[in-house]
Amino acid sequence: MEYNQQKIQFEGKESKNPFAFHYYDPEKVVAGRKMKDHLKFAMSYWHTINASGTDMFGGDTMDKTFGEPYGIERFKKKADFAFDLMQKLGIEYYCFHDVDVAPEGETLAESVKNLEIITDYLLQKQQETGIKLLWATANMFGDKKYMAGAGTSCVADVFAMAAGKVKAGIDAAIKLGASGYVFWGGREGYDTLLNTNMGLELDNLARLLTMARDYGRAKGFTGDFYIEPKPKEPTKHQYDFDVATCANFLRKYNLMDDFRMNIEANHATLAGHTFQHELRTARVNGIFGSIDANQGDMLLGWDTDQFPTNVYDTTLCMYEVLKAGGFTNGGLNFDAKARRQSNTYEDILLSYIAGMDAFALGLLKADALIADGRLDAFVEERYASYKKGIGKSIVEGKETLESLAAYAANLTNIQVPSGRQEYLETLVNDILFS
Ligand code: XUL
Ligand code: CO
């Protein structure tokens, strides 16, 4: 894993140096906080340290074996590389699945033992560098026993194995001081209702999440539990379809106090929503938590996990984050990988620089949009009728169907003002390109 880059520095937007930040200036204060504290960038272990360019039609284009056979030594070398990379980029957080950081054993007990060895090693690295674990999760979708789901499997022994994995994952999260624990239900769903007991599967998924919450809290875990919504892929229909679906699930099973959303941009678009829609839905439901930062390709119908470079999207994302009051336990995890043809170690650095700069610029533009004030003022004014008269009375809960029927009985000539969409889009362009 040789490359000779030094620590990546901020050089400003005039710089032509590809190995420099042009917008991300970690210590710069924007909207009352340092950029690095607004953005809380995290490295995804699975893509960055493990993914090797394989796709459905071809094998590896990058070697990430670190010259070692599958075993503890390889994973120690991966950890060395990971922490070196994060230090070069100035990334202060990371995220992993259990199987990303430690080799899997023949049994659950063996895998847990391996995870304990590696988490000792990771803890030492965290202490040396000050880098923190944003969240951990368990991979409950790769192994063939999870083909019909984990918490939603038709086989109770699989549910038990999943519970054991979640326990080990939460233990690792606590040991490493993580501020989050994620559930992404890649196979928690169905391919056909013809073979599926949907009611039992949903109840069982809630049972697993409730056990996790109870275990974590009993062991002193004070961070957030997250569901990461995704509508499909690999399963045809996933139960964590989108934020609204998850909010309904959490409310039904009384999990709203402990669970929040980890929102991924590419998952939002697969669900037929914008990234901003998912963030807004979480915000208005009080369950905004963390972000998996990436982008899809609108011409491809799958989860391509590309590094985010679309500044329009990062701006509207950071607008929602600022409006939500910023991250607390969450952060911006790059659930993103360099393209299969971007297969050098420099490309890993360049792709992180691209994503970090796109979000830094998005933060600056979101702050500018809010400071400009015209967008917020327009929306405020659009709903002004609820600030006075009958509207105020409706909002305050003072009206009934009968009272409103009487009020409306003889109303004529009601005027609904223009929504001015095109003007507002131009306003956003003016801020983006000024
Ligand atoms: C899959 C995905 C996962 C989760 C964690 O689409 O996003 O990597 O982020 O399991
Ligand atoms: Co993700």
Short mmCIF file of C-alpha atoms and ligand atoms in Angstrom, two decimals:
data_model
loop_
_atom_site.label_atom_id
_atom_site.label_comp_id
_atom_site.label_asym_id
_atom_site.label_seq_id
_atom_site.Cartn_x
_atom_site.Cartn_y
_atom_site.Cartn_z
CA MET A 1 0.00 0.00 0.00
CA GLU A 2 2.56 2.50 -1.06
CA TYR A 3 1.89 6.03 -2.01
CA ASN A 4 3.94 9.01 -1.06
CA GLN A 5 1.37 11.67 -0.51
CA GLN A 6 1.76 13.92 2.48
CA LYS A 7 -1.16 15.13 4.55
CA ILE A 8 -3.71 16.83 2.31
CA GLN A 9 -3.81 20.57 2.96
CA PHE A 10 -6.32 23.30 2.24
CA GLU A 11 -4.98 25.48 -0.57
CA GLY A 12 -8.11 27.39 -1.63
CA LYS A 13 -10.16 27.47 -4.80
CA GLU A 14 -7.43 29.00 -6.95
CA SER A 15 -5.18 26.00 -6.36
CA LYS A 16 -4.57 23.64 -9.28
CA ASN A 17 -3.08 20.97 -7.01
CA PRO A 18 -5.33 17.88 -7.22
CA PHE A 19 -3.95 16.62 -3.89
CA ALA A 20 -5.22 19.65 -1.97
CA PHE A 21 -8.58 20.78 -0.65
CA HIS A 22 -9.98 23.69 -2.58
CA TYR A 23 -12.97 24.33 -0.29
CA TYR A 24 -12.55 22.14 2.80
CA ASP A 25 -10.77 24.26 5.36
CA PRO A 26 -11.31 22.22 8.53
CA GLU A 27 -10.70 24.98 11.09
CA LYS A 28 -12.63 27.70 9.24
CA VAL A 29 -15.69 28.83 11.17
CA VAL A 30 -18.96 28.81 9.21
CA ALA A 31 -22.31 29.52 10.88
CA GLY A 32 -20.71 29.46 14.32
CA ARG A 33 -18.89 26.13 14.02
CA LYS A 34 -15.70 24.80 12.52
CA MET A 35 -16.23 23.22 9.11
CA LYS A 36 -14.91 19.90 10.40
CA ASP A 37 -17.49 19.92 13.20
CA HIS A 38 -20.35 20.71 10.84
CA LEU A 39 -19.33 18.00 8.42
CA LYS A 40 -17.99 15.24 10.70
CA PHE A 41 -16.55 13.26 7.80
CA ALA A 42 -16.22 9.51 8.23
CA MET A 43 -14.44 6.84 6.19
CA SER A 44 -16.39 3.73 5.22
CA TYR A 45 -14.22 0.70 5.88
CA TRP A 46 -16.02 -1.60 3.47
CA HIS A 47 -15.55 0.46 0.34
CA THR A 48 -12.23 2.06 1.14
CA ILE A 49 -10.30 -0.75 2.75
CA ASN A 50 -12.01 -3.80 1.25
CA ALA A 51 -13.81 -3.16 -2.06
CA SER A 52 -11.54 -4.20 -4.89
CA GLY A 53 -13.43 -3.18 -8.01
CA THR A 54 -15.38 -6.41 -8.51
CA ASP A 55 -18.65 -6.09 -10.41
CA MET A 56 -21.24 -8.53 -11.78
CA PHE A 57 -19.16 -9.06 -14.91
CA GLY A 58 -15.59 -8.98 -13.72
CA GLY A 59 -13.17 -9.46 -10.87
CA ASP A 60 -10.81 -7.28 -8.90
CA THR A 61 -9.13 -4.24 -10.39
CA MET A 62 -7.40 -3.38 -7.09
CA ASP A 63 -5.50 -5.59 -4.71
CA LYS A 64 -6.53 -5.08 -1.10
CA THR A 65 -5.10 -8.27 0.33
CA PHE A 66 -2.15 -6.35 1.77
CA GLY A 67 0.13 -9.21 0.83
CA GLU A 68 -1.35 -11.47 3.51
CA PRO A 69 -3.62 -14.53 3.45
CA TYR A 70 -7.11 -14.10 4.92
CA GLY A 71 -6.53 -13.85 8.67
CA ILE A 72 -5.71 -11.54 11.57
CA GLU A 73 -2.45 -10.22 10.05
CA ARG A 74 -4.20 -9.05 6.90
CA PHE A 75 -6.78 -7.20 8.96
CA LYS A 76 -4.11 -5.54 11.10
CA LYS A 77 -2.47 -4.27 7.92
CA LYS A 78 -5.84 -3.03 6.71
CA ALA A 79 -6.23 -1.12 9.97
CA ASP A 80 -2.75 0.38 9.58
CA PHE A 81 -3.65 1.53 6.07
CA ALA A 82 -7.05 2.85 7.19
CA PHE A 83 -5.65 5.00 9.97
CA ASP A 84 -2.81 6.28 7.79
CA LEU A 85 -5.31 7.25 5.08
CA MET A 86 -7.64 8.99 7.54
CA GLN A 87 -4.74 10.94 8.97
CA LYS A 88 -3.60 11.99 5.48
CA LEU A 89 -7.11 13.22 4.73
CA GLY A 90 -7.79 14.69 8.16
CA ILE A 91 -10.84 12.43 8.56
CA GLU A 92 -11.73 12.08 12.24
CA TYR A 93 -14.35 9.28 12.13
CA TYR A 94 -14.85 5.87 10.56
CA CYS A 95 -17.60 3.26 10.23
CA PHE A 96 -17.51 -0.49 9.76
CA HIS A 97 -19.39 -3.78 9.54
CA ASP A 98 -18.00 -6.55 11.76
CA VAL A 99 -16.72 -8.49 8.74
CA ASP A 100 -14.93 -5.44 7.31
CA VAL A 101 -12.47 -5.25 10.17
CA ALA A 102 -11.94 -8.86 11.29
CA PRO A 103 -11.82 -12.27 9.59
CA GLU A 104 -14.87 -14.48 9.89
CA GLY A 105 -14.42 -17.74 11.76
CA GLU A 106 -16.10 -21.11 11.28
CA THR A 107 -18.52 -20.35 14.11
CA LEU A 108 -20.08 -17.27 15.67
CA ALA A 109 -17.82 -17.77 18.72
CA GLU A 110 -14.69 -17.77 16.52
CA SER A 111 -15.82 -14.65 14.65
CA VAL A 112 -16.50 -12.85 17.92
CA LYS A 113 -13.04 -13.80 19.17
CA ASN A 114 -11.44 -12.38 16.00
CA LEU A 115 -13.47 -9.21 16.37
CA GLU A 116 -12.24 -8.82 19.94
CA ILE A 117 -8.60 -9.17 18.84
CA ILE A 118 -9.02 -6.58 16.11
CA THR A 119 -11.03 -4.15 18.22
CA ASP A 120 -8.16 -4.18 20.75
CA TYR A 121 -5.91 -3.16 17.86
CA LEU A 122 -8.36 -0.52 16.61
CA LEU A 123 -8.76 0.90 20.10
CA GLN A 124 -5.01 1.36 20.34
CA LYS A 125 -4.98 3.10 16.94
CA GLN A 126 -7.85 5.36 18.01
CA GLN A 127 -5.94 6.33 21.14
CA GLU A 128 -2.78 7.07 19.15
CA THR A 129 -4.53 9.21 16.53
CA GLY A 130 -7.64 10.66 18.20
CA ILE A 131 -9.76 9.17 15.39
CA LYS A 132 -13.21 8.00 16.58
CA LEU A 133 -15.71 5.38 15.55
CA LEU A 134 -18.88 7.05 14.23
CA TRP A 135 -20.88 3.85 14.05
CA ALA A 136 -20.59 0.10 13.79
CA THR A 137 -22.92 -2.44 12.24
CA ALA A 138 -23.09 -6.17 11.59
CA ASN A 139 -23.11 -7.68 8.12
CA MET A 140 -26.25 -9.80 8.14
CA PHE A 141 -26.67 -10.04 4.39
CA GLY A 142 -23.52 -11.59 2.89
CA ASP A 143 -23.52 -15.13 4.18
CA LYS A 144 -25.92 -17.55 2.50
CA LYS A 145 -27.75 -18.29 5.75
CA TYR A 146 -29.11 -14.73 5.52
CA MET A 147 -30.59 -15.29 2.06
CA ALA A 148 -34.13 -15.04 3.47
CA GLY A 149 -33.24 -12.27 5.89
CA ALA A 150 -31.72 -12.04 9.37
CA GLY A 151 -34.30 -10.64 11.81
CA THR A 152 -36.92 -11.47 9.19
CA SER A 153 -35.67 -14.94 8.29
CA CYS A 154 -38.17 -17.79 8.11
CA VAL A 155 -35.68 -19.87 10.15
CA ALA A 156 -35.44 -19.15 13.89
CA ASP A 157 -31.81 -20.32 14.12
CA VAL A 158 -30.88 -17.58 11.66
CA PHE A 159 -32.66 -15.05 13.87
CA ALA A 160 -30.56 -16.34 16.80
CA MET A 161 -27.31 -16.04 14.81
CA ALA A 162 -28.27 -12.49 13.83
CA ALA A 163 -28.94 -11.65 17.48
CA GLY A 164 -25.49 -12.98 18.38
CA LYS A 165 -23.90 -10.85 15.70
CA VAL A 166 -25.77 -7.74 16.83
CA LYS A 167 -24.66 -8.38 20.43
CA ALA A 168 -21.02 -8.61 19.33
CA GLY A 169 -21.43 -5.51 17.16
CA ILE A 170 -22.86 -3.49 20.06
CA ASP A 171 -20.08 -4.76 22.34
CA ALA A 172 -17.54 -3.56 19.75
CA ALA A 173 -19.32 -0.20 19.40
CA ILE A 174 -19.25 0.32 23.17
CA LYS A 175 -15.62 -0.76 23.50
CA LEU A 176 -14.56 1.66 20.76
CA GLY A 177 -16.72 4.52 22.04
CA ALA A 178 -18.95 4.70 18.95
CA SER A 179 -21.77 7.23 18.95
CA GLY A 180 -23.99 5.08 16.75
CA TYR A 181 -25.06 1.57 15.82
CA VAL A 182 -26.66 1.01 12.40
CA PHE A 183 -29.23 -1.44 11.06
CA TRP A 184 -29.45 -1.60 7.32
CA GLY A 185 -31.86 -4.35 6.31
CA GLY A 186 -30.45 -5.43 2.98
CA ARG A 187 -32.25 -8.74 3.13
CA GLU A 188 -34.96 -7.75 5.61
CA GLY A 189 -37.81 -7.83 3.13
CA TYR A 190 -39.19 -10.17 0.50
CA ASP A 191 -38.74 -11.22 -3.09
CA THR A 192 -42.32 -12.51 -3.39
CA LEU A 193 -45.31 -12.27 -1.08
CA LEU A 194 -46.32 -15.75 -2.27
CA ASN A 195 -43.89 -17.26 0.26
CA THR A 196 -43.89 -14.52 2.91
CA ASN A 197 -45.57 -14.01 6.29
CA MET A 198 -45.19 -10.25 6.31
CA GLY A 199 -46.82 -9.70 9.70
CA LEU A 200 -44.52 -12.15 11.51
CA GLU A 201 -41.44 -10.82 9.70
CA LEU A 202 -42.14 -7.22 10.71
CA ASP A 203 -42.86 -8.22 14.32
CA ASN A 204 -39.63 -10.23 14.41
CA LEU A 205 -37.59 -7.37 12.99
CA ALA A 206 -38.98 -5.17 15.75
CA ARG A 207 -38.13 -7.88 18.28
CA LEU A 208 -34.50 -7.88 17.13
CA LEU A 209 -34.27 -4.07 17.24
CA THR A 210 -35.91 -3.96 20.65
CA MET A 211 -33.48 -6.58 22.01
CA ALA A 212 -30.60 -4.50 20.61
CA ARG A 213 -31.93 -1.33 22.21
CA ASP A 214 -32.45 -3.05 25.57
CA TYR A 215 -29.04 -4.74 25.52
CA GLY A 216 -27.21 -1.59 24.43
CA ARG A 217 -28.86 0.63 26.99
CA ALA A 218 -28.28 -1.94 29.76
CA LYS A 219 -24.57 -1.98 28.85
CA GLY A 220 -24.36 1.80 28.96
CA PHE A 221 -24.51 2.63 25.23
CA THR A 222 -25.76 6.22 25.06
CA GLY A 223 -25.37 6.77 21.30
CA ASP A 224 -28.04 6.56 18.62
CA PHE A 225 -29.41 3.44 17.05
CA TYR A 226 -30.07 4.02 13.37
CA ILE A 227 -32.13 2.44 10.67
CA GLU A 228 -30.70 3.09 7.22
CA PRO A 229 -33.61 3.14 4.75
CA LYS A 230 -33.32 1.56 1.30
CA PRO A 231 -36.21 0.45 -0.89
CA LYS A 232 -34.63 -2.46 -2.75
CA GLU A 233 -31.36 -4.13 -3.71
CA PRO A 234 -30.49 -6.80 -2.91
CA THR A 235 -34.04 -7.68 -1.82
CA LYS A 236 -36.87 -6.77 -4.20
CA HIS A 237 -38.78 -5.01 -1.42
CA GLN A 238 -37.02 -3.97 1.79
CA TYR A 239 -39.05 -3.21 4.90
CA ASP A 240 -36.87 -0.14 5.58
CA PHE A 241 -38.08 1.27 2.23
CA ASP A 242 -37.72 4.99 3.00
CA VAL A 243 -37.78 7.39 5.94
CA ALA A 244 -41.56 7.62 6.10
CA THR A 245 -41.90 3.83 6.12
CA CYS A 246 -39.27 3.55 8.86
CA ALA A 247 -40.95 6.27 10.94
CA ASN A 248 -44.19 4.32 10.82
CA PHE A 249 -42.36 1.13 11.84
CA LEU A 250 -40.59 2.85 14.74
CA ARG A 251 -43.83 4.42 15.98
CA LYS A 252 -45.75 1.15 15.76
CA TYR A 253 -43.11 -0.70 17.79
CA ASN A 254 -42.35 2.11 20.28
CA LEU A 255 -38.76 2.63 19.14
CA MET A 256 -38.94 6.35 18.29
CA ASP A 257 -36.95 7.44 21.36
CA ASP A 258 -33.88 5.35 20.61
CA PHE A 259 -33.75 5.08 16.82
CA ARG A 260 -32.99 7.71 14.24
CA MET A 261 -32.36 7.64 10.51
CA ASN A 262 -29.06 7.14 8.73
CA ILE A 263 -29.96 8.61 5.34
CA GLU A 264 -28.09 7.61 2.20
CA ALA A 265 -28.35 9.77 -0.91
CA ASN A 266 -28.31 6.89 -3.40
CA HIS A 267 -30.97 5.01 -1.39
CA ALA A 268 -33.21 8.07 -1.49
CA THR A 269 -33.11 8.23 -5.28
CA LEU A 270 -33.72 4.47 -5.56
CA ALA A 271 -36.90 5.07 -3.53
CA GLY A 272 -37.99 7.70 -6.06
CA HIS A 273 -37.21 10.58 -3.69
CA THR A 274 -34.65 13.32 -3.66
CA PHE A 275 -31.95 13.18 -1.01
CA GLN A 276 -33.40 16.40 0.39
CA HIS A 277 -36.86 14.83 0.65
CA GLU A 278 -35.55 12.05 2.87
CA LEU A 279 -33.62 14.49 5.04
CA ARG A 280 -36.65 16.75 5.36
CA THR A 281 -38.95 13.84 6.21
CA ALA A 282 -36.57 12.77 8.98
CA ARG A 283 -36.28 16.33 10.26
CA VAL A 284 -40.02 16.96 10.47
CA ASN A 285 -40.47 13.63 12.25
CA GLY A 286 -37.69 14.39 14.74
CA ILE A 287 -35.57 11.41 13.64
CA PHE A 288 -32.77 13.01 11.65
CA GLY A 289 -29.55 11.34 12.72
CA SER A 290 -26.69 10.61 10.35
CA ILE A 291 -25.84 10.55 6.65
CA ASP A 292 -24.31 8.06 4.24
CA ALA A 293 -22.88 10.49 1.72
CA ASN A 294 -22.70 9.35 -1.89
CA GLN A 295 -24.57 9.76 -5.16
CA GLY A 296 -26.11 7.47 -7.73
CA ASP A 297 -26.20 7.74 -11.48
CA MET A 298 -29.68 8.74 -12.60
CA LEU A 299 -29.29 6.69 -15.79
CA LEU A 300 -28.54 3.51 -13.84
CA GLY A 301 -31.15 1.89 -11.66
CA TRP A 302 -28.94 0.61 -8.88
CA ASP A 303 -26.91 1.64 -5.90
CA THR A 304 -23.67 2.75 -7.54
CA ASP A 305 -22.28 4.37 -4.36
CA GLN A 306 -20.33 7.06 -6.19
CA PHE A 307 -18.43 9.76 -4.39
CA PRO A 308 -20.67 12.83 -4.13
CA THR A 309 -19.65 15.66 -6.45
CA ASN A 310 -23.02 17.23 -7.23
CA VAL A 311 -22.89 20.56 -5.40
CA TYR A 312 -26.60 21.25 -5.91
CA ASP A 313 -27.36 18.14 -3.86
CA THR A 314 -24.69 18.73 -1.23
CA THR A 315 -25.97 22.30 -0.79
CA LEU A 316 -29.56 21.20 -0.23
CA CYS A 317 -28.32 18.42 2.04
CA MET A 318 -26.32 20.83 4.20
CA TYR A 319 -29.28 23.23 4.18
CA GLU A 320 -31.34 20.47 5.82
CA VAL A 321 -28.53 19.59 8.24
CA LEU A 322 -28.19 23.24 9.31
CA LYS A 323 -31.96 23.54 9.70
CA ALA A 324 -31.94 20.38 11.82
CA GLY A 325 -29.45 22.07 14.15
CA GLY A 326 -26.45 20.10 12.87
CA PHE A 327 -25.21 16.65 13.73
CA THR A 328 -25.21 15.43 17.32
CA ASN A 329 -24.18 11.78 17.36
CA GLY A 330 -24.24 11.48 13.58
CA GLY A 331 -21.89 12.54 10.81
CA LEU A 332 -21.19 12.29 7.08
CA ASN A 333 -20.01 8.79 6.27
CA PHE A 334 -18.75 8.37 2.71
CA ASP A 335 -20.59 5.20 1.79
CA ALA A 336 -18.89 5.60 -1.56
CA LYS A 337 -16.23 3.93 -3.63
CA ALA A 338 -13.92 5.04 -6.39
CA ARG A 339 -15.05 3.74 -9.78
CA ARG A 340 -13.76 0.39 -10.98
CA GLN A 341 -11.46 2.14 -13.44
CA SER A 342 -10.20 4.54 -10.78
CA ASN A 343 -8.05 1.78 -9.44
CA THR A 344 -4.92 3.35 -8.00
CA TYR A 345 -4.24 4.38 -4.42
CA GLU A 346 -4.10 7.98 -5.56
CA ASP A 347 -7.68 7.55 -6.73
CA ILE A 348 -8.75 6.75 -3.17
CA LEU A 349 -7.30 10.05 -2.03
CA LEU A 350 -8.66 11.95 -5.02
CA SER A 351 -12.15 10.55 -4.55
CA TYR A 352 -12.24 11.49 -0.86
CA ILE A 353 -10.93 14.95 -1.70
CA ALA A 354 -13.72 15.25 -4.31
CA GLY A 355 -16.41 14.26 -1.81
CA MET A 356 -15.06 16.37 1.03
CA ASP A 357 -14.70 19.43 -1.17
CA ALA A 358 -18.20 18.96 -2.62
CA PHE A 359 -19.65 18.89 0.90
CA ALA A 360 -17.50 21.79 2.10
CA LEU A 361 -18.72 23.86 -0.85
CA GLY A 362 -22.27 22.65 -0.15
CA LEU A 363 -21.94 23.83 3.45
CA LEU A 364 -20.68 27.26 2.35
CA LYS A 365 -23.53 27.58 -0.16
CA ALA A 366 -26.18 26.37 2.29
CA ASP A 367 -24.95 28.93 4.80
CA ALA A 368 -25.08 31.58 2.05
CA LEU A 369 -28.62 30.52 1.11
CA ILE A 370 -29.75 30.88 4.71
CA ALA A 371 -27.86 34.15 5.23
CA ASP A 372 -29.36 35.54 2.01
CA GLY A 373 -32.74 34.88 3.57
CA ARG A 374 -34.92 35.21 0.48
CA LEU A 375 -35.74 31.51 0.20
CA ASP A 376 -36.78 31.17 3.84
CA ALA A 377 -38.65 34.48 3.70
CA PHE A 378 -40.56 33.31 0.63
CA VAL A 379 -41.69 30.13 2.37
CA GLU A 380 -42.57 32.06 5.53
CA GLU A 381 -44.69 34.46 3.51
CA ARG A 382 -46.33 31.66 1.54
CA TYR A 383 -47.86 30.32 4.74
CA ALA A 384 -48.58 33.72 6.30
CA SER A 385 -52.31 33.01 6.35
CA TYR A 386 -51.68 30.62 9.26
CA LYS A 387 -50.18 33.42 11.37
CA LYS A 388 -53.38 35.43 11.69
CA GLY A 389 -57.15 35.18 11.62
CA ILE A 390 -58.73 31.85 10.82
CA GLY A 391 -55.36 30.23 9.93
CA LYS A 392 -53.93 31.02 13.37
CA SER A 393 -57.06 29.64 14.94
CA ILE A 394 -56.73 26.37 12.90
CA VAL A 395 -53.09 25.95 13.90
CA GLU A 396 -53.95 26.57 17.54
CA GLY A 397 -56.55 23.81 17.40
CA LYS A 398 -59.45 26.09 18.11
CA GLU A 399 -61.53 25.18 15.07
CA THR A 400 -63.81 22.26 14.20
CA LEU A 401 -65.29 21.01 10.95
CA GLU A 402 -68.55 22.74 11.89
CA SER A 403 -66.93 26.08 12.73
CA LEU A 404 -64.89 26.00 9.52
CA ALA A 405 -67.90 25.01 7.44
CA ALA A 406 -69.72 28.03 8.83
CA TYR A 407 -66.67 30.26 8.19
CA ALA A 408 -66.24 29.02 4.60
CA ALA A 409 -69.92 28.92 3.67
CA ASN A 410 -69.95 32.19 1.76
CA LEU A 411 -66.26 32.69 0.90
CA THR A 412 -65.68 33.67 -2.70
CA ASN A 413 -62.76 34.75 -4.83
CA ILE A 414 -60.04 33.00 -2.80
CA GLN A 415 -56.56 33.84 -4.16
CA VAL A 416 -53.70 31.33 -4.02
CA PRO A 417 -50.41 33.13 -4.72
CA SER A 418 -47.88 31.93 -7.29
CA GLY A 419 -45.46 29.27 -6.07
CA ARG A 420 -42.66 30.97 -8.07
CA GLN A 421 -40.72 27.72 -8.56
CA GLU A 422 -38.67 29.01 -11.49
CA TYR A 423 -37.74 32.20 -9.66
CA LEU A 424 -36.65 30.18 -6.60
CA GLU A 425 -34.56 27.84 -8.75
CA THR A 426 -32.86 30.88 -10.26
CA LEU A 427 -32.28 32.29 -6.80
CA VAL A 428 -30.53 29.05 -5.80
CA ASN A 429 -28.44 29.20 -9.00
CA ASP A 430 -27.47 32.79 -8.23
CA ILE A 431 -26.19 31.74 -4.81
CA LEU A 432 -24.48 28.60 -6.16
CA PHE A 433 -22.64 30.35 -8.94
CA SER A 434 -21.90 33.70 -7.34
C1 XUL B 1 -25.86 -0.79 1.39
C2 XUL B 1 -25.39 0.15 2.42
C3 XUL B 1 -24.67 -0.44 3.58
C4 XUL B 1 -24.99 0.24 4.87
C5 XUL B 1 -24.44 -0.45 6.08
O1 XUL B 1 -26.56 -0.21 0.36
O2 XUL B 1 -25.57 1.34 2.29
O3 XUL B 1 -23.31 -0.40 3.32
O4 XUL B 1 -24.54 1.55 4.88
O5 XUL B 1 -24.76 -1.79 6.14
CO CO B 2 -25.08 3.00 3.44
#
